[in-house]
C-alpha positions as semicolon CSV with decimal commas, in nm:
position;residue;x (nm);y (nm);z (nm)
1;X;1,928;-2,633;-0,495
2;X;1,846;-2,519;-0,138
3;X;1,647;-2,172;-0,134
4;X;1,823;-1,967;0,171
5;X;1,573;-1,727;0,101
6;X;1,306;-1,890;0,273
7;X;1,481;-1,847;0,603
8;X;1,546;-1,478;0,523
9;X;1,139;-1,427;0,491
10;X;1,037;-1,623;0,787
11;X;1,300;-1,401;0,978
12;X;1,148;-1,067;0,825
13;X;0,794;-1,165;0,907
14;X;0,863;-1,256;1,255
15;X;1,067;-0,905;1,328
16;X;0,741;-0,761;1,146
17;X;0,479;-0,937;1,382
18;X;0,680;-0,952;1,699
19;X;0,367;-1,115;1,884
20;X;0,270;-1,273;1,590
21;X;0,064;-0,916;1,591
22;X;0,214;-0,603;1,436
23;X;0,113;-0,205;1,440
24;X;0,291;-0,058;1,108
25;X;0,301;0,348;1,088
26;X;0,198;0,427;0,704
27;X;0,383;0,749;0,583
28;X;0,331;0,747;0,210
29;X;0,020;1,008;0,218
30;X;0,277;1,330;0,103
31;X;0,252;1,157;-0,247
32;X;-0,081;0,978;-0,257
33;X;-0,271;1,258;-0,052
34;X;-0,037;1,574;-0,104
35;X;0,134;1,781;0,170
36;X;-0,225;1,920;0,270
37;X;-0,294;1,580;0,427
38;X;-0,039;1,672;0,731
39;X;-0,088;1,898;0,990
40;X;0,161;2,190;0,909
41;X;0,375;2,119;1,206
42;X;0,442;1,751;1,060
43;X;0,526;1,883;0,683
44;X;0,867;1,767;0,771
45;X;0,894;1,421;0,762
46;X;1,141;1,376;1,027
47;X;0,906;1,566;1,299
48;X;0,649;1,277;1,290
49;X;0,880;0,997;1,221
50;X;1,062;1,077;1,547
51;X;0,773;1,117;1,761
52;X;0,652;0,762;1,631
53;X;0,993;0,580;1,663
54;X;1,003;0,712;2,027
55;X;0,666;0,544;2,080
56;X;0,780;0,224;2,007
57;X;0,624;0,116;1,673
58;X;0,673;-0,227;1,518
59;X;0,728;-0,094;1,183
60;X;0,721;0,208;0,941
61;X;0,636;0,186;0,586
62;X;0,747;0,460;0,330
63;X;0,854;0,509;-0,012
64;X;1,240;0,494;-0,036
65;X;1,344;0,846;-0,072
66;X;1,169;0,924;0,267
67;X;1,299;0,602;0,457
68;X;1,655;0,734;0,330
69;X;1,602;1,080;0,455
70;X;1,496;1,002;0,803
71;X;1,738;0,698;0,843
72;X;1,903;0,815;1,139
73;X;1,576;0,811;1,336
74;X;1,479;0,456;1,228
75;X;1,805;0,241;1,202
76;X;1,820;0,000;1,492
77;X;1,497;0,127;1,668
78;X;1,216;-0,010;1,431
79;X;1,155;-0,253;1,119
80;X;1,121;-0,076;0,778
81;X;0,863;-0,148;0,464
82;X;0,947;0,027;0,193
83;X;0,652;0,068;-0,061
84;X;0,752;0,063;-0,413
85;X;0,449;0,180;-0,577
86;X;0,233;0,498;-0,551
87;X;0,031;0,781;-0,737
88;X;-0,036;1,137;-0,724
89;X;-0,387;1,297;-0,720
90;X;-0,230;1,548;-0,980
91;X;-0,292;1,322;-1,262
92;X;-0,631;1,344;-1,446
93;X;-0,928;1,146;-1,217
94;X;-0,962;0,874;-1,463
95;X;-0,609;0,766;-1,419
96;X;-0,589;0,763;-1,070
97;X;-0,650;0,382;-1,022
98;X;-0,291;0,323;-1,167
99;X;-0,010;0,309;-0,934
100;X;0,343;0,385;-1,081
101;X;0,691;0,293;-0,970
102;X;0,865;0,497;-0,701
103;X;1,137;0,237;-0,625
104;X;1,304;-0,087;-0,655
105;X;1,324;-0,429;-0,452
106;X;1,699;-0,321;-0,450
107;X;1,637;-0,020;-0,291
108;X;1,436;-0,191;-0,014
109;X;1,738;-0,439;0,008
110;X;2,002;-0,142;0,041
111;X;1,829;0,026;0,286
112;X;1,813;-0,275;0,525
113;X;1,417;-0,318;0,483
114;X;1,235;-0,596;0,651
115;X;0,958;-0,596;0,345
116;X;0,839;-0,469;0,031
117;X;0,493;-0,328;-0,053
118;X;0,283;-0,268;-0,356
119;X;-0,046;-0,163;-0,419
120;X;-0,311;-0,354;-0,637
121;X;-0,630;-0,193;-0,760
122;X;-0,876;-0,468;-0,790
123;X;-1,126;-0,377;-1,015
124;X;-0,958;-0,106;-1,154
125;X;-0,942;-0,051;-1,537
126;X;-0,557;-0,053;-1,471
127;X;-0,545;-0,383;-1,289
128;X;-0,355;-0,563;-1,541
129;X;-0,070;-0,305;-1,528
130;X;-0,082;-0,317;-1,147
131;X;-0,067;-0,685;-1,160
132;X;0,269;-0,683;-1,367
133;X;0,412;-0,422;-1,132
134;X;0,311;-0,652;-0,866
135;X;0,449;-0,957;-0,979
136;X;0,765;-0,819;-1,105
137;X;0,808;-0,696;-0,692
138;X;0,729;-1,035;-0,597
139;X;0,981;-1,193;-0,802
140;X;1,273;-1,020;-0,671
141;X;1,150;-1,023;-0,318
142;X;1,120;-1,394;-0,328
143;X;1,518;-1,377;-0,493
144;X;1,607;-1,184;-0,198
145;X;1,378;-1,353;0,092
146;X;1,180;-1,023;0,176
147;X;0,797;-1,061;0,233
148;X;0,574;-0,887;0,009
149;X;0,297;-0,693;0,155
150;X;-0,015;-0,622;-0,095
151;X;-0,215;-0,325;-0,018
152;X;-0,524;-0,500;-0,165
153;X;-0,731;-0,232;-0,251
154;X;-1,093;-0,284;-0,437
155;X;-1,172;0,013;-0,632
156;X;-1,314;0,038;-0,966
157;X;-1,596;0,191;-1,205
158;X;-1,819;-0,157;-1,144
159;X;-1,745;-0,148;-0,752
160;X;-2,031;0,036;-0,575
161;X;-1,903;0,013;-0,225
162;X;-1,548;-0,093;-0,171
163;X;-1,620;-0,175;0,199
164;X;-1,869;-0,452;0,120
165;X;-1,768;-0,774;0,270
166;X;-1,812;-0,948;-0,052
167;X;-1,577;-0,719;-0,242
168;X;-1,338;-0,689;0,046
169;X;-1,315;-1,088;0,082
170;X;-1,270;-1,084;-0,342
171;X;-0,988;-0,875;-0,286
172;X;-0,859;-1,070;-0,031
173;X;-0,868;-1,376;-0,180
174;X;-0,724;-1,236;-0,523
175;X;-0,436;-1,091;-0,307
176;X;-0,342;-1,486;-0,191
177;X;-0,377;-1,648;-0,517
178;X;-0,114;-1,358;-0,634
179;X;0,098;-1,452;-0,363
180;X;0,097;-1,176;-0,095
181;X;0,286;-1,271;0,228
182;X;0,101;-0,986;0,397
183;X;-0,239;-0,829;0,314
184;X;-0,354;-0,459;0,388
185;X;-0,732;-0,419;0,340
186;X;-0,995;-0,216;0,447
187;X;-1,225;-0,283;0,770
188;X;-1,570;-0,387;0,673
189;X;-1,728;-0,217;0,965
190;X;-1,780;-0,545;1,218
191;X;-1,631;-0,803;1,404
192;X;-1,866;-1,081;1,227
193;X;-1,778;-0,932;0,875
194;X;-1,400;-0,895;0,927
195;X;-1,385;-1,253;1,035
196;X;-1,504;-1,354;0,717
197;X;-1,235;-1,140;0,557
198;X;-0,987;-1,342;0,778
199;X;-1,144;-1,658;0,678
200;X;-1,087;-1,578;0,332
201;X;-0,704;-1,475;0,359
202;X;-0,656;-1,852;0,444
203;X;-0,407;-1,822;0,701
204;X;-0,223;-1,525;0,513
205;X;-0,183;-1,233;0,788
206;X;-0,460;-0,960;0,718
207;X;-0,397;-0,624;0,845
208;X;-0,638;-0,338;0,879
209;X;-0,613;-0,030;0,666
210;X;-0,650;0,261;0,893
211;X;-0,835;0,458;0,645
212;X;-0,992;0,815;0,693
213;X;-0,957;1,004;1,016
214;X;-1,227;0,869;1,280
215;X;-1,416;1,158;1,438
216;X;-1,339;1,015;1,778
217;X;-1,015;0,820;1,800
218;X;-1,168;0,565;2,096
219;X;-1,368;0,433;1,789
220;X;-1,093;0,388;1,573
221;X;-0,953;0,196;1,881
222;X;-1,270;-0,001;1,878
223;X;-1,215;-0,091;1,519
224;X;-0,863;-0,236;1,578
225;X;-0,976;-0,435;1,855
226;X;-1,274;-0,599;1,640
227;X;-1,013;-0,696;1,383
228;X;-0,803;-0,842;1,641
229;X;-1,094;-1,042;1,780
230;X;-1,186;-1,105;1,429
231;X;-0,843;-1,285;1,378
232;X;-0,677;-0,988;1,195
233;X;-0,295;-0,959;1,279
234;X;-0,271;-0,562;1,301
235;X;-0,306;-0,248;1,152
236;X;-0,137;-0,032;0,917
237;X;-0,202;0,304;0,996
238;X;-0,136;0,729;0,907
239;X;-0,395;0,947;0,949
240;X;-0,547;0,816;1,225
241;X;-0,196;0,882;1,411
242;X;-0,048;1,164;1,226
243;X;-0,369;1,370;1,257
244;X;-0,385;1,329;1,621
245;X;-0,302;1,557;1,880
246;X;-0,081;1,334;2,030
247;X;0,078;1,095;1,771
248;X;0,312;0,916;2,002
249;X;0,055;0,859;2,266
250;X;-0,197;0,721;1,969
251;X;0,039;0,452;1,848
252;X;0,102;0,369;2,213
253;X;-0,274;0,306;2,243
254;X;-0,277;0,115;1,934
255;X;-0,005;-0,127;2,028
256;X;-0,198;-0,180;2,359
257;X;-0,492;-0,302;2,163
258;X;-0,318;-0,478;1,917
259;X;-0,030;-0,671;2,126
260;X;-0,205;-0,694;2,485
261;X;-0,576;-0,687;2,390
262;X;-0,629;-0,403;2,637
263;X;-0,993;-0,261;2,585
264;X;-1,017;0,071;2,412
265;X;-1,160;0,234;2,719
266;X;-0,841;0,159;2,892
267;X;-0,595;0,232;2,604
268;X;-0,751;0,564;2,540
269;X;-0,570;0,699;2,810
270;X;-0,219;0,682;2,651
271;X;-0,362;0,901;2,379
272;X;-0,457;1,167;2,599
Protein backbone atom coordinates (compact mmCIF):
# COMPACT_ATOMS: atom_id res chain seq x y z
CA UNK A 1 0.00 0.00 0.00
CA UNK A 2 1.25 3.48 -0.85
CA UNK A 3 2.55 5.43 2.16
CA UNK A 4 1.24 8.98 1.82
CA UNK A 5 3.04 9.92 5.03
CA UNK A 6 6.34 10.13 3.10
CA UNK A 7 5.00 13.15 1.21
CA UNK A 8 3.86 14.76 4.44
CA UNK A 9 7.28 14.43 5.99
CA UNK A 10 9.00 15.85 2.92
CA UNK A 11 6.60 18.80 2.87
CA UNK A 12 7.15 19.60 6.54
CA UNK A 13 10.93 19.35 6.27
CA UNK A 14 10.88 21.90 3.44
CA UNK A 15 8.82 24.27 5.59
CA UNK A 16 11.24 23.92 8.48
CA UNK A 17 14.31 24.46 6.30
CA UNK A 18 13.00 26.96 3.73
CA UNK A 19 16.40 27.62 2.13
CA UNK A 20 17.74 24.18 2.95
CA UNK A 21 18.67 25.75 6.29
CA UNK A 22 16.69 26.92 9.28
CA UNK A 23 16.70 28.98 12.47
CA UNK A 24 14.59 27.54 15.28
CA UNK A 25 13.83 29.40 18.50
CA UNK A 26 13.86 26.96 21.42
CA UNK A 27 11.57 27.80 24.32
CA UNK A 28 11.45 24.82 26.67
CA UNK A 29 13.73 26.36 29.28
CA UNK A 30 10.97 27.13 31.80
CA UNK A 31 10.76 23.42 32.55
CA UNK A 32 14.33 22.33 31.83
CA UNK A 33 15.99 25.15 33.80
CA UNK A 34 13.17 26.87 35.70
CA UNK A 35 11.67 30.38 35.58
CA UNK A 36 14.92 31.95 36.79
CA UNK A 37 16.39 31.26 33.35
CA UNK A 38 14.35 34.14 31.92
CA UNK A 39 14.82 37.86 32.36
CA UNK A 40 11.92 39.04 34.52
CA UNK A 41 10.24 40.89 31.65
CA UNK A 42 9.99 37.61 29.71
CA UNK A 43 8.50 35.43 32.45
CA UNK A 44 5.22 35.43 30.49
CA UNK A 45 5.89 33.27 27.39
CA UNK A 46 3.73 35.51 25.24
CA UNK A 47 6.10 38.47 25.64
CA UNK A 48 9.20 36.83 24.16
CA UNK A 49 7.31 34.71 21.61
CA UNK A 50 5.70 37.85 20.22
CA UNK A 51 9.09 39.47 19.66
CA UNK A 52 10.56 36.38 18.05
CA UNK A 53 7.65 35.84 15.68
CA UNK A 54 7.75 39.49 14.64
CA UNK A 55 11.44 39.07 13.78
CA UNK A 56 10.57 36.35 11.24
CA UNK A 57 12.10 33.20 12.75
CA UNK A 58 11.70 30.01 10.68
CA UNK A 59 10.25 27.92 13.51
CA UNK A 60 9.65 27.80 17.26
CA UNK A 61 10.10 24.72 19.43
CA UNK A 62 7.87 24.51 22.51
CA UNK A 63 6.14 22.03 24.77
CA UNK A 64 2.48 21.45 23.80
CA UNK A 65 0.87 23.59 26.52
CA UNK A 66 3.09 26.61 25.82
CA UNK A 67 2.43 26.27 22.10
CA UNK A 68 -1.31 26.29 22.84
CA UNK A 69 -1.24 29.34 25.11
CA UNK A 70 0.70 31.36 22.50
CA UNK A 71 -1.17 30.04 19.45
CA UNK A 72 -2.59 33.39 18.37
CA UNK A 73 0.97 34.71 18.05
CA UNK A 74 2.48 31.99 15.83
CA UNK A 75 -0.40 30.49 13.84
CA UNK A 76 0.02 31.40 10.19
CA UNK A 77 3.29 33.20 10.88
CA UNK A 78 5.90 30.52 11.53
CA UNK A 79 6.37 26.77 11.84
CA UNK A 80 5.97 24.88 15.10
CA UNK A 81 8.02 22.00 16.48
CA UNK A 82 6.39 20.33 19.46
CA UNK A 83 8.82 18.93 22.01
CA UNK A 84 7.39 15.76 23.49
CA UNK A 85 9.88 15.17 26.32
CA UNK A 86 11.38 17.31 29.06
CA UNK A 87 12.48 17.21 32.71
CA UNK A 88 12.90 19.51 35.69
CA UNK A 89 15.94 20.27 37.79
CA UNK A 90 13.78 19.86 40.90
CA UNK A 91 14.20 16.09 40.79
CA UNK A 92 17.15 14.40 42.54
CA UNK A 93 20.45 15.12 40.80
CA UNK A 94 21.11 11.45 40.02
CA UNK A 95 17.82 11.34 38.04
CA UNK A 96 18.34 14.48 35.94
CA UNK A 97 19.65 12.51 32.98
CA UNK A 98 16.17 11.13 32.37
CA UNK A 99 13.52 12.89 30.30
CA UNK A 100 9.81 12.53 31.03
CA UNK A 101 6.80 12.57 28.73
CA UNK A 102 5.34 16.09 28.42
CA UNK A 103 2.97 15.42 25.56
CA UNK A 104 2.14 13.15 22.67
CA UNK A 105 2.54 13.05 18.91
CA UNK A 106 -1.24 13.45 18.66
CA UNK A 107 -0.84 16.80 20.45
CA UNK A 108 1.55 17.96 17.74
CA UNK A 109 -0.91 16.85 15.06
CA UNK A 110 -3.78 18.67 16.80
CA UNK A 111 -1.71 21.85 17.12
CA UNK A 112 -0.80 21.83 13.43
CA UNK A 113 2.92 21.42 14.05
CA UNK A 114 5.53 20.68 11.39
CA UNK A 115 7.64 18.28 13.49
CA UNK A 116 8.04 16.60 16.85
CA UNK A 117 11.14 16.58 19.03
CA UNK A 118 12.48 14.36 21.81
CA UNK A 119 15.74 14.21 23.74
CA UNK A 120 18.07 11.25 24.09
CA UNK A 121 20.94 11.53 26.58
CA UNK A 122 23.37 9.11 24.97
CA UNK A 123 25.61 7.63 27.66
CA UNK A 124 23.14 8.24 30.47
CA UNK A 125 22.25 5.43 32.84
CA UNK A 126 18.69 6.04 31.57
CA UNK A 127 19.59 5.71 27.90
CA UNK A 128 17.38 2.65 27.47
CA UNK A 129 14.31 4.39 28.92
CA UNK A 130 14.78 7.40 26.67
CA UNK A 131 15.22 5.18 23.64
CA UNK A 132 11.87 3.57 24.40
CA UNK A 133 10.35 7.07 24.51
CA UNK A 134 12.13 8.04 21.30
CA UNK A 135 10.98 5.02 19.32
CA UNK A 136 7.37 5.48 20.44
CA UNK A 137 7.53 9.10 19.29
CA UNK A 138 9.24 8.08 16.06
CA UNK A 139 6.72 5.33 15.31
CA UNK A 140 3.71 7.63 15.55
CA UNK A 141 5.47 10.51 13.79
CA UNK A 142 6.13 8.22 10.83
CA UNK A 143 2.47 7.22 10.77
CA UNK A 144 1.31 10.84 10.53
CA UNK A 145 4.04 12.07 8.18
CA UNK A 146 5.92 14.14 10.75
CA UNK A 147 9.70 14.61 10.87
CA UNK A 148 11.35 13.69 14.16
CA UNK A 149 13.99 16.00 15.60
CA UNK A 150 16.32 14.26 18.03
CA UNK A 151 18.08 16.37 20.63
CA UNK A 152 21.15 14.16 20.59
CA UNK A 153 22.98 14.99 23.80
CA UNK A 154 25.88 12.82 24.98
CA UNK A 155 25.74 13.06 28.78
CA UNK A 156 26.55 10.55 31.44
CA UNK A 157 28.89 9.53 34.24
CA UNK A 158 31.44 8.06 31.82
CA UNK A 159 31.56 11.16 29.57
CA UNK A 160 34.28 13.57 30.67
CA UNK A 161 33.78 16.18 27.94
CA UNK A 162 30.42 16.20 26.17
CA UNK A 163 31.76 18.69 23.59
CA UNK A 164 34.63 16.45 22.49
CA UNK A 165 34.31 15.87 18.77
CA UNK A 166 34.53 12.09 19.07
CA UNK A 167 31.79 12.07 21.70
CA UNK A 168 29.52 14.38 19.66
CA UNK A 169 30.12 12.31 16.52
CA UNK A 170 29.17 9.17 18.46
CA UNK A 171 25.90 10.78 19.54
CA UNK A 172 25.16 11.91 15.99
CA UNK A 173 25.86 8.44 14.64
CA UNK A 174 23.51 6.98 17.26
CA UNK A 175 20.89 9.55 16.24
CA UNK A 176 20.93 8.56 12.57
CA UNK A 177 20.96 4.86 13.48
CA UNK A 178 17.84 5.47 15.58
CA UNK A 179 16.02 7.15 12.70
CA UNK A 180 16.32 10.89 13.39
CA UNK A 181 15.15 13.11 10.52
CA UNK A 182 16.83 16.17 12.06
CA UNK A 183 19.57 16.30 14.69
CA UNK A 184 20.25 18.99 17.28
CA UNK A 185 23.63 18.61 18.91
CA UNK A 186 26.53 20.43 20.54
CA UNK A 187 28.94 22.73 18.79
CA UNK A 188 32.44 21.26 19.05
CA UNK A 189 34.33 24.55 19.05
CA UNK A 190 35.71 24.87 15.53
CA UNK A 191 34.75 24.70 11.88
CA UNK A 192 37.08 21.76 11.26
CA UNK A 193 35.78 19.63 14.13
CA UNK A 194 32.13 20.40 13.37
CA UNK A 195 32.69 19.36 9.77
CA UNK A 196 33.49 15.90 11.16
CA UNK A 197 30.17 15.96 13.04
CA UNK A 198 28.28 16.82 9.85
CA UNK A 199 30.08 14.04 8.00
CA UNK A 200 29.08 11.57 10.72
CA UNK A 201 25.43 12.54 10.17
CA UNK A 202 25.68 11.10 6.63
CA UNK A 203 23.27 13.58 5.03
CA UNK A 204 20.77 13.96 7.90
CA UNK A 205 20.46 17.71 8.65
CA UNK A 206 22.45 18.81 11.70
CA UNK A 207 21.40 21.87 13.70
CA UNK A 208 23.66 23.42 16.31
CA UNK A 209 22.42 23.62 19.89
CA UNK A 210 22.59 27.27 20.96
CA UNK A 211 23.75 26.29 24.42
CA UNK A 212 24.79 28.63 27.22
CA UNK A 213 24.95 32.39 26.71
CA UNK A 214 28.13 33.60 25.04
CA UNK A 215 29.65 36.63 26.74
CA UNK A 216 29.78 38.46 23.41
CA UNK A 217 26.97 37.91 20.93
CA UNK A 218 29.31 38.31 17.97
CA UNK A 219 31.18 35.21 19.17
CA UNK A 220 27.92 33.29 19.02
CA UNK A 221 27.38 34.55 15.46
CA UNK A 222 30.87 33.34 14.60
CA UNK A 223 29.97 29.92 15.98
CA UNK A 224 26.89 29.90 13.74
CA UNK A 225 29.00 30.94 10.76
CA UNK A 226 31.39 28.05 11.38
CA UNK A 227 28.48 25.62 11.64
CA UNK A 228 27.13 26.76 8.27
CA UNK A 229 30.55 26.67 6.63
CA UNK A 230 31.03 23.16 8.00
CA UNK A 231 27.84 22.00 6.28
CA UNK A 232 25.46 22.36 9.22
CA UNK A 233 21.91 23.29 8.36
CA UNK A 234 21.21 25.89 11.01
CA UNK A 235 20.72 26.43 14.71
CA UNK A 236 18.22 25.78 17.50
CA UNK A 237 18.76 28.69 19.87
CA UNK A 238 17.16 29.88 23.10
CA UNK A 239 19.25 31.59 25.77
CA UNK A 240 21.52 33.48 23.37
CA UNK A 241 18.34 35.15 22.10
CA UNK A 242 15.96 35.60 25.05
CA UNK A 243 18.76 36.86 27.29
CA UNK A 244 19.91 39.34 24.66
CA UNK A 245 18.98 42.99 25.16
CA UNK A 246 17.32 42.91 21.73
CA UNK A 247 15.87 39.39 21.16
CA UNK A 248 14.18 40.24 17.87
CA UNK A 249 17.34 41.81 16.52
CA UNK A 250 19.38 38.83 17.68
CA UNK A 251 17.14 36.47 15.70
CA UNK A 252 17.44 38.70 12.63
CA UNK A 253 21.23 38.64 12.89
CA UNK A 254 21.28 34.85 13.18
CA UNK A 255 18.92 34.56 10.19
CA UNK A 256 21.27 36.71 8.11
CA UNK A 257 24.24 34.47 8.91
CA UNK A 258 22.32 31.22 8.31
CA UNK A 259 20.34 32.10 5.18
CA UNK A 260 22.49 34.75 3.50
CA UNK A 261 25.93 33.78 4.83
CA UNK A 262 26.37 37.37 5.94
CA UNK A 263 29.63 37.86 7.88
CA UNK A 264 29.03 38.15 11.65
CA UNK A 265 30.73 41.54 11.69
CA UNK A 266 28.03 42.80 9.35
CA UNK A 267 25.10 40.82 10.80
CA UNK A 268 25.74 42.10 14.32
CA UNK A 269 24.28 45.49 13.37
CA UNK A 270 20.78 43.93 13.35
CA UNK A 271 21.14 43.06 17.03
CA UNK A 272 22.30 46.49 18.19
